[in-house]
mmCIF file of C-alpha atoms and ligand atoms in Angstrom:
data_model
loop_
_atom_site.group_PDB
_atom_site.id
_atom_site.type_symbol
_atom_site.label_atom_id
_atom_site.label_comp_id
_atom_site.label_asym_id
_atom_site.label_seq_id
_atom_site.Cartn_x
_atom_site.Cartn_y
_atom_site.Cartn_z
ATOM 1 C CA MET T 1 102.260 117.687 119.918
ATOM 2 C CA SER T 2 105.968 116.954 119.767
ATOM 3 C CA LEU T 3 105.849 114.358 116.983
ATOM 4 C CA THR T 4 105.102 115.934 113.628
ATOM 5 C CA ASN T 5 106.366 113.221 111.330
ATOM 6 C CA VAL T 6 105.607 109.545 111.650
ATOM 7 C CA PHE T 7 105.459 106.781 109.094
ATOM 8 C CA GLY T 8 102.235 105.178 107.880
ATOM 9 C CA VAL T 9 101.811 101.923 105.957
ATOM 10 C CA ASP T 10 98.574 100.624 104.474
ATOM 11 C CA ILE T 11 98.419 96.865 103.854
ATOM 12 C CA GLY T 12 95.865 96.115 101.155
ATOM 13 C CA GLY T 13 94.908 93.051 99.138
ATOM 14 C CA SER T 14 96.834 94.181 96.055
ATOM 15 C CA GLY T 15 99.337 96.755 97.279
ATOM 16 C CA ILE T 16 101.307 97.785 100.345
ATOM 17 C CA LYS T 17 101.877 101.528 100.347
ATOM 18 C CA GLY T 18 103.540 103.866 102.747
ATOM 19 C CA ALA T 19 104.846 107.371 103.298
ATOM 20 C CA PRO T 20 105.954 109.693 106.048
ATOM 21 C CA VAL T 21 102.892 111.490 107.415
ATOM 22 C CA ASP T 22 102.690 115.152 108.316
ATOM 23 C CA LEU T 23 100.422 115.091 111.363
ATOM 24 C CA GLU T 24 99.802 118.800 111.360
ATOM 25 C CA ARG T 25 98.431 118.930 107.829
ATOM 26 C CA GLY T 26 96.957 115.421 107.882
ATOM 27 C CA ASP T 27 98.671 114.620 104.627
ATOM 28 C CA LEU T 28 101.602 112.709 103.221
ATOM 29 C CA ALA T 29 104.929 114.434 103.820
ATOM 30 C CA ASP T 30 106.461 112.770 100.760
ATOM 31 C CA GLU T 31 105.294 110.914 97.669
ATOM 32 C CA ARG T 32 104.045 107.492 98.704
ATOM 33 C CA PHE T 33 105.864 104.298 97.735
ATOM 34 C CA LYS T 34 103.967 101.176 96.783
ATOM 35 C CA VAL T 35 104.967 97.528 96.396
ATOM 36 C CA LEU T 36 102.768 94.617 95.357
ATOM 37 C CA THR T 37 101.219 92.515 98.103
ATOM 38 C CA PRO T 38 102.926 89.093 97.945
ATOM 39 C CA GLN T 39 100.729 86.127 97.067
ATOM 40 C CA PRO T 40 100.075 84.311 99.302
ATOM 41 C CA ALA T 41 100.112 87.276 101.691
ATOM 42 C CA THR T 42 101.602 85.381 104.626
ATOM 43 C CA PRO T 43 102.754 87.362 107.680
ATOM 44 C CA ASP T 44 106.405 86.703 106.902
ATOM 45 C CA ALA T 45 106.181 87.710 103.230
ATOM 46 C CA VAL T 46 104.127 90.828 104.017
ATOM 47 C CA ALA T 47 106.551 91.838 106.796
ATOM 48 C CA ASP T 48 109.403 91.768 104.261
ATOM 49 C CA ARG T 49 107.478 94.089 101.930
ATOM 50 C CA VAL T 50 106.590 96.467 104.760
ATOM 51 C CA ARG T 51 110.292 96.654 105.568
ATOM 52 C CA GLU T 52 111.028 97.414 101.900
ATOM 53 C CA VAL T 53 108.581 100.326 102.014
ATOM 54 C CA ALA T 54 110.100 101.729 105.231
ATOM 55 C CA GLU T 55 113.643 101.240 103.885
ATOM 56 C CA HIS T 56 112.758 103.198 100.760
ATOM 57 C CA PHE T 57 112.485 106.250 103.000
ATOM 58 C CA GLY T 58 115.381 105.230 105.265
ATOM 59 C CA TRP T 59 112.850 104.948 108.078
ATOM 60 C CA ALA T 60 114.056 102.978 111.128
ATOM 61 C CA GLY T 61 114.043 103.515 114.861
ATOM 62 C CA ARG T 62 111.096 105.915 114.726
ATOM 63 C CA PRO T 63 107.352 105.185 115.131
ATOM 64 C CA VAL T 64 105.513 103.359 112.362
ATOM 65 C CA GLY T 65 101.770 102.791 112.090
ATOM 66 C CA VAL T 66 100.446 99.926 109.968
ATOM 67 C CA THR T 67 96.887 99.165 108.879
ATOM 68 C CA PHE T 68 95.589 95.611 108.573
ATOM 69 C CA PRO T 69 92.357 94.443 106.885
ATOM 70 C CA GLY T 70 91.052 92.471 109.870
ATOM 71 C CA VAL T 71 90.411 92.691 113.608
ATOM 72 C CA VAL T 72 93.445 93.900 115.591
ATOM 73 C CA THR T 73 93.586 93.901 119.371
ATOM 74 C CA ASP T 74 96.741 95.022 121.222
ATOM 75 C CA GLY T 75 98.865 94.482 118.128
ATOM 76 C CA THR T 76 97.590 90.950 117.501
ATOM 77 C CA THR T 77 95.723 90.227 114.260
ATOM 78 C CA ARG T 78 92.617 88.206 115.050
ATOM 79 C CA THR T 79 90.745 87.680 111.769
ATOM 80 C CA ALA T 80 91.695 87.443 108.106
ATOM 81 C CA ALA T 81 88.576 87.528 105.928
ATOM 82 C CA ASN T 82 90.341 88.595 102.736
ATOM 83 C CA VAL T 83 93.996 87.838 103.504
ATOM 84 C CA ASP T 84 96.071 84.750 104.294
ATOM 85 C CA LYS T 85 94.628 82.875 107.266
ATOM 86 C CA GLY T 86 98.152 82.599 108.691
ATOM 87 C CA TRP T 87 97.574 86.095 110.176
ATOM 88 C CA ILE T 88 95.065 84.828 112.733
ATOM 89 C CA GLY T 89 96.573 85.070 116.216
ATOM 90 C CA VAL T 90 99.868 86.637 115.081
ATOM 91 C CA ASP T 91 101.645 89.281 117.177
ATOM 92 C CA ALA T 92 101.775 91.523 114.121
ATOM 93 C CA ALA T 93 103.146 94.519 115.990
ATOM 94 C CA GLY T 94 106.013 92.401 117.358
ATOM 95 C CA LEU T 95 106.736 90.783 113.989
ATOM 96 C CA LEU T 96 106.820 94.120 112.150
ATOM 97 C CA SER T 97 108.781 95.916 114.889
ATOM 98 C CA ASP T 98 111.512 93.273 114.695
ATOM 99 C CA ARG T 99 111.566 93.358 110.899
ATOM 100 C CA ILE T 100 111.692 97.141 110.528
ATOM 101 C CA GLY T 101 113.619 98.028 113.673
ATOM 102 C CA SER T 102 110.998 100.575 114.742
ATOM 103 C CA PRO T 103 108.185 100.673 117.285
ATOM 104 C CA VAL T 104 105.105 99.554 115.321
ATOM 105 C CA THR T 105 101.409 100.122 116.042
ATOM 106 C CA VAL T 106 98.929 97.993 114.077
ATOM 107 C CA VAL T 107 95.295 99.035 113.602
ATOM 108 C CA ASN T 108 92.334 97.898 111.531
ATOM 109 C CA ASP T 109 92.353 99.551 108.090
ATOM 110 C CA ALA T 110 88.881 101.108 108.338
ATOM 111 C CA ASP T 111 89.580 102.352 111.879
ATOM 112 C CA ALA T 112 92.719 104.062 110.545
ATOM 113 C CA ALA T 113 90.776 105.680 107.703
ATOM 114 C CA GLY T 114 88.207 106.771 110.272
ATOM 115 C CA TYR T 115 90.827 108.507 112.434
ATOM 116 C CA ALA T 116 92.031 110.435 109.415
ATOM 117 C CA GLU T 117 88.554 111.417 108.206
ATOM 118 C CA MET T 118 87.360 112.454 111.669
ATOM 119 C CA THR T 119 90.349 114.717 112.204
ATOM 120 C CA PHE T 120 91.184 116.033 108.744
ATOM 121 C CA GLY T 121 88.330 115.076 106.431
ATOM 122 C CA ALA T 122 84.614 114.509 106.093
ATOM 123 C CA GLY T 123 83.938 113.865 109.795
ATOM 124 C CA ARG T 124 85.832 116.856 111.161
ATOM 125 C CA GLY T 125 83.984 118.568 114.017
ATOM 126 C CA ARG T 126 81.191 115.963 114.072
ATOM 127 C CA THR T 127 80.437 114.885 117.620
ATOM 128 C CA GLY T 128 77.387 112.663 117.102
ATOM 129 C CA THR T 129 77.575 109.061 115.942
ATOM 130 C CA VAL T 130 79.515 108.841 112.677
ATOM 131 C CA VAL T 131 79.896 105.609 110.706
ATOM 132 C CA LEU T 132 82.660 105.427 108.124
ATOM 133 C CA LEU T 133 82.398 102.541 105.687
ATOM 134 C CA THR T 134 85.140 101.598 103.238
ATOM 135 C CA PHE T 135 84.036 99.800 100.082
ATOM 136 C CA GLY T 136 86.660 97.661 98.348
ATOM 137 C CA THR T 137 87.417 93.936 98.351
ATOM 138 C CA GLY T 138 85.460 93.832 101.598
ATOM 139 C CA ILE T 139 83.514 96.422 103.562
ATOM 140 C CA GLY T 140 85.338 97.985 106.501
ATOM 141 C CA SER T 141 83.713 100.035 109.250
ATOM 142 C CA ALA T 142 84.722 102.618 111.830
ATOM 143 C CA VAL T 143 82.205 103.898 114.369
ATOM 144 C CA PHE T 144 82.771 107.147 116.285
ATOM 145 C CA THR T 145 80.738 108.906 118.904
ATOM 146 C CA GLY T 146 81.845 112.068 120.676
ATOM 147 C CA GLY T 147 84.864 111.851 118.360
ATOM 148 C CA ARG T 148 85.990 108.575 119.954
ATOM 149 C CA LEU T 149 86.325 105.293 118.108
ATOM 150 C CA VAL T 150 84.712 101.989 119.016
ATOM 151 C CA PRO T 151 87.416 99.799 117.413
ATOM 152 C CA ASN T 152 86.969 96.659 115.298
ATOM 153 C CA THR T 153 83.249 97.005 114.611
ATOM 154 C CA GLU T 154 83.371 94.764 111.488
ATOM 155 C CA LEU T 155 79.990 95.890 110.138
ATOM 156 C CA GLY T 156 80.893 94.491 106.722
ATOM 157 C CA HIS T 157 80.057 91.061 108.078
ATOM 158 C CA LEU T 158 76.481 91.899 109.021
ATOM 159 C CA GLU T 159 73.945 89.738 107.234
ATOM 160 C CA LEU T 160 72.179 91.241 104.242
ATOM 161 C CA ASP T 161 69.616 89.229 102.260
ATOM 162 C CA GLY T 162 70.936 86.001 103.735
ATOM 163 C CA HIS T 163 74.585 86.728 102.894
ATOM 164 C CA GLU T 164 77.471 88.619 104.444
ATOM 165 C CA ALA T 165 76.960 92.267 103.509
ATOM 166 C CA GLU T 166 80.444 92.595 102.015
ATOM 167 C CA LYS T 167 79.732 89.700 99.670
ATOM 168 C CA ARG T 168 76.672 91.581 98.358
ATOM 169 C CA ALA T 169 77.651 95.225 98.450
ATOM 170 C CA SER T 170 81.456 95.632 98.285
ATOM 171 C CA THR T 171 82.950 97.089 95.118
ATOM 172 C CA LYS T 172 84.340 93.620 94.437
ATOM 173 C CA ALA T 173 80.761 92.308 94.412
ATOM 174 C CA LYS T 174 79.857 95.070 91.923
ATOM 175 C CA GLU T 175 82.750 94.108 89.658
ATOM 176 C CA ASP T 176 82.357 90.323 89.975
ATOM 177 C CA ARG T 177 78.674 90.476 89.061
ATOM 178 C CA ASP T 178 79.009 93.365 86.651
ATOM 179 C CA LEU T 179 76.336 95.343 88.526
ATOM 180 C CA SER T 180 75.271 98.747 87.185
ATOM 181 C CA TRP T 181 75.657 101.771 89.462
ATOM 182 C CA GLN T 182 71.895 101.668 89.986
ATOM 183 C CA GLN T 183 71.908 97.986 90.973
ATOM 184 C CA TRP T 184 74.853 98.434 93.265
ATOM 185 C CA ALA T 185 73.424 101.602 94.851
ATOM 186 C CA ARG T 186 70.260 99.670 95.697
ATOM 187 C CA ARG T 187 72.338 97.119 97.599
ATOM 188 C CA VAL T 188 74.409 99.799 99.314
ATOM 189 C CA GLY T 189 71.222 101.675 100.278
ATOM 190 C CA LYS T 190 69.733 98.555 101.797
ATOM 191 C CA TYR T 191 72.939 97.948 103.711
ATOM 192 C CA LEU T 192 73.143 101.514 105.008
ATOM 193 C CA ALA T 193 69.493 101.343 106.102
ATOM 194 C CA HIS T 194 70.342 98.197 108.071
ATOM 195 C CA VAL T 195 73.296 99.870 109.793
ATOM 196 C CA GLU T 196 71.103 102.914 110.429
ATOM 197 C CA MET T 197 68.504 100.719 112.097
ATOM 198 C CA LEU T 198 71.196 99.494 114.501
ATOM 199 C CA LEU T 199 73.163 102.671 115.248
ATOM 200 C CA SER T 200 71.186 105.739 114.073
ATOM 201 C CA PRO T 201 74.271 107.678 113.005
ATOM 202 C CA GLU T 202 73.999 111.341 112.068
ATOM 203 C CA LEU T 203 76.518 110.843 109.275
ATOM 204 C CA PHE T 204 77.782 108.094 106.986
ATOM 205 C CA VAL T 205 81.196 108.671 105.400
ATOM 206 C CA ILE T 206 81.738 106.500 102.324
ATOM 207 C CA GLY T 207 85.403 105.616 101.821
ATOM 208 C CA GLY T 208 87.508 103.316 99.667
ATOM 209 C CA GLY T 209 88.572 103.907 96.072
ATOM 210 C CA VAL T 210 84.939 104.226 94.993
ATOM 211 C CA SER T 211 84.585 107.466 96.983
ATOM 212 C CA ARG T 212 86.238 109.156 93.981
ATOM 213 C CA LYS T 213 83.148 108.262 91.949
ATOM 214 C CA ALA T 214 80.642 109.395 94.572
ATOM 215 C CA GLU T 215 78.584 111.377 92.048
ATOM 216 C CA LYS T 216 77.790 108.134 90.201
ATOM 217 C CA PHE T 217 76.090 106.378 93.096
ATOM 218 C CA LEU T 218 75.428 108.620 96.111
ATOM 219 C CA PRO T 219 72.463 110.346 94.401
ATOM 220 C CA LEU T 220 70.966 106.890 93.680
ATOM 221 C CA ILE T 221 70.915 105.769 97.325
ATOM 222 C CA GLU T 222 67.425 105.778 98.828
ATOM 223 C CA GLY T 223 65.780 104.995 102.133
ATOM 224 C CA VAL T 224 68.475 106.371 104.455
ATOM 225 C CA ARG T 225 67.754 109.211 106.893
ATOM 226 C CA ALA T 226 71.340 110.099 107.839
ATOM 227 C CA GLU T 227 73.518 112.420 105.795
ATOM 228 C CA ILE T 228 75.825 110.497 103.424
ATOM 229 C CA VAL T 229 79.069 112.051 102.198
ATOM 230 C CA PRO T 230 82.166 110.755 100.411
ATOM 231 C CA ALA T 231 85.461 110.472 102.282
ATOM 232 C CA GLN T 232 87.829 113.347 101.568
ATOM 233 C CA LEU T 233 91.267 111.845 102.032
ATOM 234 C CA GLN T 234 90.430 109.027 99.641
ATOM 235 C CA ASN T 235 93.493 106.914 98.869
ATOM 236 C CA ASN T 236 95.645 108.368 101.614
ATOM 237 C CA ALA T 237 93.268 108.009 104.563
ATOM 238 C CA GLY T 238 94.753 104.652 105.618
ATOM 239 C CA ILE T 239 98.351 105.894 105.596
ATOM 240 C CA VAL T 240 97.475 109.117 107.442
ATOM 241 C CA GLY T 241 95.363 107.232 109.998
ATOM 242 C CA ALA T 242 98.135 104.668 110.522
ATOM 243 C CA GLY T 243 100.522 107.536 111.222
ATOM 244 C CA MET T 244 98.055 109.047 113.675
ATOM 245 C CA ALA T 245 97.745 105.729 115.509
ATOM 246 C CA ALA T 246 101.536 105.446 115.745
ATOM 247 C CA ALA T 247 101.838 108.979 117.107
ATOM 248 C CA ALA T 248 99.083 108.329 119.622
ATOM 249 C CA ALA T 249 100.812 105.154 120.794
ATOM 250 C CA ALA T 250 104.081 107.066 121.174
ATOM 251 C CA HIS T 251 102.255 109.634 123.319
ATOM 252 C CA GLY T 252 100.237 107.020 125.206
ATOM 253 C CA VAL T 253 96.842 108.435 124.136
ATOM 254 C CA ALA T 254 93.967 107.296 121.930
ATOM 255 C CA ALA T 255 94.500 108.176 118.256
ATOM 256 C CA ALA T 256 91.443 110.411 118.166
ATOM 257 C CA ALA T 257 93.169 112.625 120.731
ATOM 258 C CA VAL T 258 96.067 113.281 118.344
ATOM 259 C CA GLY T 259 93.905 115.712 116.437
ATOM 260 C CA ASP T 260 92.256 117.259 119.511
HETATM 261 C C1 BGC Q 301 87.553 92.802 107.311
HETATM 262 C C2 BGC Q 301 87.674 94.144 108.014
HETATM 263 C C3 BGC Q 301 88.276 95.155 107.063
HETATM 264 C C4 BGC Q 301 87.480 95.223 105.776
HETATM 265 C C5 BGC Q 301 88.088 96.169 104.766
HETATM 266 C C6 BGC Q 301 86.747 92.989 106.049
HETATM 267 O O1 BGC Q 301 86.630 91.766 105.392
HETATM 268 O O2 BGC Q 301 86.922 91.858 108.141
HETATM 269 O O3 BGC Q 301 88.482 94.021 109.156
HETATM 270 O O4 BGC Q 301 88.281 96.419 107.685
HETATM 271 O O5 BGC Q 301 87.379 93.940 105.190
HETATM 272 O O6 BGC Q 301 89.377 95.795 104.415
#
C-alpha cells in the first residue's frame, strides 16, 4: 500500500472530529481535533466546520474520508434521519472537496466504523456474516460477509414493537426515558434477535460510545444465538474507517481491501 497517511473526519450530531490516520496501525496518527456540530447542521455550515478541522492539521490536496450519519451512494447523501434534511440529495463529496481543496470520499458512519473494526478490531479475521451496530442518537449498521461490506443497510430503521428500532433501543432512547441497564438490555436483546432472524450472523459487534460500558449491559442480553462483543476502536472507529475509505478510493478498490 503506497498511502500510509490519510485524513479521516467523523460527522456526528454533536461534534465533528478528525485526525490524520495511520493505515498501517489502524489508529490516529495525531491527536484528534474536534469542533461542535453547527445547529442547524446544514450542508454549508457543516462543510465549513469540516474545513476547519482539516485546516487545523494543514491538510489540503491529499485524500480525505468523511463519515455521514445517513445513506450515502456515490458521494451523494440520500437520507438524514437525525441531521438537517437539507442533506438529502446533496453531492456531499463534491461540496466537501471544493471546500477543503482535497479529494473527498463520503461514507455512512456505521459502514466506516465497520471497515475499521473488521480490519483492526473486533471483527478481524472473521469471514462469516458479521453485523456491526452502533448505538448512539440513532442505530447504525454495517453488514459484512466474506470480509466485504453490503453498504447502507440501515438496520436501525427496522420495526420493533411497532416503532422504529432506533427510537426504542438507541442510547438516546435509554437516556430520554431514563431506562435502567436491565430495561435497555431487554430492548437491545429483542432487537438483536430480530436482526438475527433476518441475517443469522456469526458475530454482532456493538459499537458507539456505549461500547465502553459493555460490561454493564452485554451480560444482560438474552435470547441471541450469535456471539456478541464490544467494538474495540470505540471512539476512533469512524475516523479510522473514513481514512480507510479515502485510501481505498485513491487506489480504486473497495475499502475492505485496504486491510487485505
Ligand atoms: C441513520 C444511519 C446512521 C445511524 C447512526 C441512523 O438514523 O439512518 O444512516 O448510520 O443513524 O448514525
